[in-house]
Amino acid sequence: MQANVKTLPDDERELVTFRVGEQDFCIDIIYVREIRSWTPATVLPHAPDYVLGVINLRGAIVPIVDLARRLGLPKTMLGDRHVIVIAVVADQTVGFLVDAVSDIIGVAPSAIQPTPDVTAQTTRMFIRGVIALEDRMLRLIDISAVLPPLAEQAAS
Amino acid sequence: MSTLEDIRQTFFQECEELLESLDDGLELLRDGLDEGQPVDSEAVNAVFRSVHSIKGGAAAFGLEQLVRFAHRFETTLDDLRALRLVLSFDILEVCLRAADQLAELVSAGREGRTLAEDAGAQTIAKLISLSGGGDVPPADGGEVEEGLNTYAPMPLNFDPSPMLECDADNKSLFKISFAAQPKLFINGHDPVHLFRELSELGDLSVESDLSRVPYLDNIRHDDCSLQWVLTLLTTEAEAALWDVFDFVVDLCTVEIQKIVQGGEPSIHIGECNATAISAENVSIVTEGPSVPLAAEVASYSNTQSSNAEHVAKAAPIAAKATVCVDLDHVDRLINVVGELVINQAVLTQCITAADIPMTAALSSSLDEFMSLAREIQEGVMSIRAQSVKPLFQRMARIAREAADLAGKNVRFETDGEATEVDKTVIERLVDPLTHIIRNAVDHGLETEEGRTAAGKTDSGTVTLRAAHRSGRVLIDVSDNGAGINRARVLKIAKDKGLVPADAVLPDSEIDKLLFLPGFSTAAEVTDLSGRGVGMDVVRSSIQKLGGRINITSEPGAGTVMSISLPLTLAVLDGMVVDVAGQTMVVPIATIVETIRPEAGDLHRLADGMTVVAVRGRFIPVVDLGHVFKFREATKTYSDLVYLLVESDHQQMWALAVDRIHDQRQVVIKGLEGNYGHVPGVAAATILGDGKVALIIDPEEAVQRTDADQPVPDHSQLKDC
């Protein structure tokens, strides 16, 4: 609704911002399908450690990724306040566990700065760029890079 | 462009139906011949109609090869209809082959292929030799070209129908010409009332003849320049028609003509049909003239389309009304309904949890909700169900093809064609069944000499049966051949090292050796079977469908392959178990039995393997909790429950689980779409509490036992 009502400057992008392990991250809103509260997931055997398991999303089986672990941060210690950001990327639906969703902001592409060179390799793998917002630094996540690998696991 | 493609699709869909009714008709004729009954002219007509309709449609899409062949086939069928040929087993055999060839051409047309020019040449030659009269046009001559341009499928929709009608219901077709004189109106009569009265006698259609209507400046207000031509299909005699005009005979011109007589011997009806069709040829192909009667009918067909439609509507065998629905829509509905069923269970649990007092009204509404949800679920599932008939007909083709290649005389019989199974199950049965049937023809049945020596009939029989039994579908392929040569099977298995050289196996175990990978009994590799795909592939494809396959054989009497399948792939009967705190589902079809052994029945082997003794057999134990890395290998196996499963290779395994909850039907949900394949896990499902449970693939799970897997870090999972 919001996107329809508010008129954005032509090239401005809307981003959903959230906190993961004391840091601020964001993803493009077009990937976000919904945000829901944490429900325990069913463990998947032989899964990478950042895959918490699968949940039932209105009849669809959706894997949940602990975004902190995926980004190389300490794993999330689960509590009631955690939320799951359900994202859809090219027909694949995945839930990302985050600490809290903060805001939806409009950002001009020019405001997105390249990721500083000094950062660790995991950061360079998953972060597309950074955005300065007030006194905070938002890291723009490359959503396709954080998805659990699909193709190589689908044996059949 | 897309609309043309749509029409093309529709044509090929219709072709499928037409090929089906073609096969049906031929089947009927064969049964008739078997029982020594006179040839069923209606069946011949049905066969002819199917071929003719395919030809008509094919011409519209420029499928020349198909048109040519259909035309050739049609010529022979026309001879049969007109009784220029008398149906015999030999002729029927040619027709069956021709039907196969036609099916082949249709599928070639659908895929945009052209078959080799000489494809089906043998069949064509046979057809020519059958109907080798002067009226056979050259295969690629101008006549067919003309046919290509002028063939309109329309006439076929109606012309045999009145004939069927008169055959079936003893009805006659009358043509009534009616012209009113001015006096008729002066006396207060109205043609409408007369027509209405006529329509009470049967199926009436009215056509106005405007030929006498003058130009406006010549029109006379008191003259009726309209004339009518009526056709009436009725069981009444001609006198009853005259009765209608009793009061107006002097006030009008009435002519009543009987066109087709009902209730006469079928041979006459056959003639009617034949002439009707050849009359159609008069108008289209400009063949030789026909009897006037037929011309009459033909002129009806050309001038009175309303009449045609009318009569067609009155056809006695009303086709079942169907709609074509995109499978995606159905699947979406199935998904939503599955969700509804789960939701209902969740709701019930919530009510219990919230301590709301269960009043009678509440509990009865809940029950009703549940039964409605189940009913919708079953209804939706049944949409996906299809009869196995097309599959069976396809198998009949395979059997004939195999019989030709093997040079054997084979009779193929089917039973239970109306049995309905999920569409996907049917599709995935094609390959295994093809293999089984080829095997039955090639290996199962003896050669003709072999049969004669055994005192059997020349032709062997392969029977394909389908039936519903306790929520599953049973499909049997049986042959009346020599049965399995067990001594030979055992020898081959020993030679190939599949069983120890000193093994002594009971008969049923020997039969099961056929399912071992790499087993092939054919002394020489024939064209038919023995292409390296063995019965093991058949078995695993059946198991992928959640089914089982069994083989029983009696020396000298034959072999039976029995396949048992679930009705649908959308739900599965599962045993809900507890594995190291995780709820999982094991497909019931894979479980042979469940046991809770005494501590003394469990034995540890040196390499850390544990076996359990069941009736004197030692069966290796697999701890599912360990396979899935939910826990370290248990030291105490005695407080666990064991599910005995049988793997593809007759190997038994005992799956250790903590607890069995219950058995229930679960809705199968794929993991592949959003995540990928998980080793040892077939799919997932959603339980009554809305949680996801994994469905185990026991075959794959036991194979993981010795696979070296990196142990994932699950420490944080204990928190959730």
Short mmCIF file of C-alpha atoms in Angstrom, two decimals, chain A:
data_model
loop_
_atom_site.label_atom_id
_atom_site.label_comp_id
_atom_site.label_asym_id
_atom_site.label_seq_id
_atom_site.Cartn_x
_atom_site.Cartn_y
_atom_site.Cartn_z
CA MET A 1 0.00 0.00 0.00
CA GLN A 2 2.66 2.36 1.07
CA ALA A 3 4.53 2.02 -2.19
CA ASN A 4 1.41 2.91 -4.10
CA VAL A 5 0.51 5.97 -2.11
CA LYS A 6 3.89 7.55 -1.65
CA THR A 7 5.41 8.96 -4.78
CA LEU A 8 9.08 8.21 -4.86
CA PRO A 9 11.63 10.15 -6.78
CA ASP A 10 12.18 8.25 -10.02
CA ASP A 11 15.27 6.29 -9.23
CA GLU A 12 14.87 5.97 -5.48
CA ARG A 13 14.87 2.46 -4.01
CA GLU A 14 12.93 1.35 -0.97
CA LEU A 15 14.83 -0.74 1.50
CA VAL A 16 13.74 -2.72 4.55
CA THR A 17 16.21 -2.18 7.38
CA PHE A 18 16.73 -4.56 10.28
CA ARG A 19 19.20 -5.43 12.98
CA VAL A 20 21.25 -8.59 13.08
CA GLY A 21 23.82 -9.11 15.85
CA GLU A 22 24.10 -5.45 16.84
CA GLN A 23 24.57 -4.34 13.24
CA ASP A 24 22.24 -2.63 10.77
CA PHE A 25 21.41 -4.31 7.48
CA CYS A 26 18.91 -3.77 4.72
CA ILE A 27 17.49 -5.49 1.66
CA ASP A 28 15.49 -4.25 -1.29
CA ILE A 29 11.79 -4.27 -0.46
CA ILE A 30 10.83 -5.99 -3.69
CA TYR A 31 12.16 -9.27 -2.30
CA VAL A 32 10.23 -9.05 0.96
CA ARG A 33 6.95 -10.94 1.00
CA GLU A 34 6.07 -10.62 4.67
CA ILE A 35 7.47 -10.35 8.15
CA ARG A 36 6.33 -12.74 10.83
CA SER A 37 7.22 -13.66 14.35
CA TRP A 38 9.54 -16.54 15.08
CA THR A 39 8.05 -20.01 15.30
CA PRO A 40 10.18 -23.06 16.05
CA ALA A 41 11.45 -24.74 12.90
CA THR A 42 11.71 -28.43 12.12
CA VAL A 43 15.36 -29.41 11.94
CA LEU A 44 16.68 -30.47 8.55
CA PRO A 45 19.25 -33.25 8.68
CA HIS A 46 22.57 -32.70 6.93
CA ALA A 47 21.88 -28.98 6.58
CA PRO A 48 24.52 -26.25 6.84
CA ASP A 49 24.64 -24.76 10.32
CA TYR A 50 23.05 -21.48 9.26
CA VAL A 51 19.89 -23.33 8.16
CA LEU A 52 17.71 -23.55 11.25
CA GLY A 53 15.17 -25.83 9.62
CA VAL A 54 11.86 -25.50 7.85
CA ILE A 55 8.56 -23.95 8.84
CA ASN A 56 5.04 -24.17 7.50
CA LEU A 57 4.12 -20.97 5.72
CA ARG A 58 0.46 -21.46 4.83
CA GLY A 59 1.13 -24.89 3.39
CA ALA A 60 4.49 -24.18 1.83
CA ILE A 61 7.63 -25.63 3.37
CA VAL A 62 10.02 -22.72 3.82
CA PRO A 63 13.63 -23.00 5.03
CA ILE A 64 14.79 -20.55 7.69
CA VAL A 65 18.27 -19.06 7.54
CA ASP A 66 19.91 -17.62 10.63
CA LEU A 67 21.13 -14.46 8.93
CA ALA A 68 23.68 -13.72 11.66
CA ARG A 69 25.33 -17.12 11.21
CA ARG A 70 25.13 -16.80 7.45
CA LEU A 71 26.91 -13.44 7.62
CA GLY A 72 29.66 -14.88 9.74
CA LEU A 73 28.44 -13.34 12.98
CA PRO A 74 27.84 -15.30 16.17
CA LYS A 75 24.68 -17.37 15.85
CA THR A 76 21.46 -15.81 16.99
CA MET A 77 20.41 -16.68 20.52
CA LEU A 78 16.74 -17.17 19.97
CA GLY A 79 14.20 -15.19 21.92
CA ASP A 80 10.58 -14.16 21.57
CA ARG A 81 11.41 -10.87 19.91
CA HIS A 82 13.06 -12.32 16.86
CA VAL A 83 11.28 -12.04 13.56
CA ILE A 84 11.46 -13.81 10.25
CA VAL A 85 11.67 -11.84 7.03
CA ILE A 86 10.11 -13.97 4.31
CA ALA A 87 11.81 -13.23 1.01
CA VAL A 88 11.03 -14.52 -2.46
CA VAL A 89 13.90 -14.66 -4.91
CA ALA A 90 13.23 -16.20 -8.30
CA ASP A 91 10.51 -18.62 -7.10
CA GLN A 92 12.52 -19.67 -4.07
CA THR A 93 10.90 -18.65 -0.78
CA VAL A 94 13.24 -18.37 2.17
CA GLY A 95 12.83 -16.98 5.68
CA PHE A 96 15.63 -14.96 7.30
CA LEU A 97 15.86 -14.81 11.05
CA VAL A 98 16.73 -11.28 12.19
CA ASP A 99 16.77 -9.58 15.59
CA ALA A 100 14.27 -6.87 14.72
CA VAL A 101 12.95 -5.03 11.69
CA SER A 102 13.60 -1.29 12.07
CA ASP A 103 12.20 0.72 9.21
CA ILE A 104 11.47 1.12 5.55
CA ILE A 105 13.51 3.87 3.93
CA GLY A 106 13.84 5.42 0.50
CA VAL A 107 17.38 5.73 -0.77
CA ALA A 108 18.78 7.22 -3.97
CA PRO A 109 21.26 4.92 -5.72
CA SER A 110 23.92 7.58 -5.36
CA ALA A 111 23.67 7.28 -1.59
CA ILE A 112 24.80 3.65 -1.77
CA GLN A 113 28.57 3.58 -1.32
CA PRO A 114 30.81 0.71 -2.27
CA THR A 115 31.72 -1.69 0.54
CA PRO A 116 34.99 -0.56 2.18
CA ASP A 117 37.95 -2.66 1.09
CA VAL A 118 39.16 -3.46 4.55
CA THR A 119 36.25 -5.63 5.53
CA ALA A 120 36.42 -9.37 6.03
CA GLN A 121 35.89 -11.78 3.18
CA THR A 122 32.44 -12.91 4.36
CA THR A 123 31.30 -9.32 4.39
CA ARG A 124 32.56 -8.75 0.87
CA MET A 125 30.72 -11.86 -0.25
CA PHE A 126 27.35 -10.85 1.11
CA ILE A 127 27.33 -7.03 1.21
CA ARG A 128 26.61 -5.09 -1.90
CA GLY A 129 27.27 -1.65 -0.48
CA VAL A 130 26.81 0.57 2.54
CA ILE A 131 24.54 3.47 3.22
CA ALA A 132 25.17 6.20 5.76
CA LEU A 133 22.00 6.98 7.64
CA GLU A 134 22.29 9.56 10.41
CA ASP A 135 25.01 8.13 12.60
CA ARG A 136 24.46 4.54 11.53
CA MET A 137 25.86 2.44 8.72
CA LEU A 138 23.39 0.27 6.82
CA ARG A 139 24.80 -2.73 5.01
CA LEU A 140 22.92 -3.61 1.84
CA ILE A 141 22.69 -7.39 1.59
CA ASP A 142 23.10 -9.23 -1.72
CA ILE A 143 20.06 -11.41 -1.25
CA SER A 144 20.97 -14.08 -3.80
CA ALA A 145 24.31 -14.61 -2.04
CA VAL A 146 22.75 -15.38 1.32
CA LEU A 147 20.21 -17.91 0.05
CA PRO A 148 20.91 -21.50 1.03
CA PRO A 149 22.38 -23.23 -2.01
CA LEU A 150 19.53 -24.86 -3.90
CA ALA A 151 20.85 -26.33 -7.11
CA GLU A 152 23.73 -28.45 -5.87
CA GLN A 153 21.61 -30.01 -3.17
CA ALA A 154 18.74 -30.97 -5.42
CA ALA A 155 20.28 -34.26 -6.37
CA SER A 156 17.41 -35.60 -8.38
#
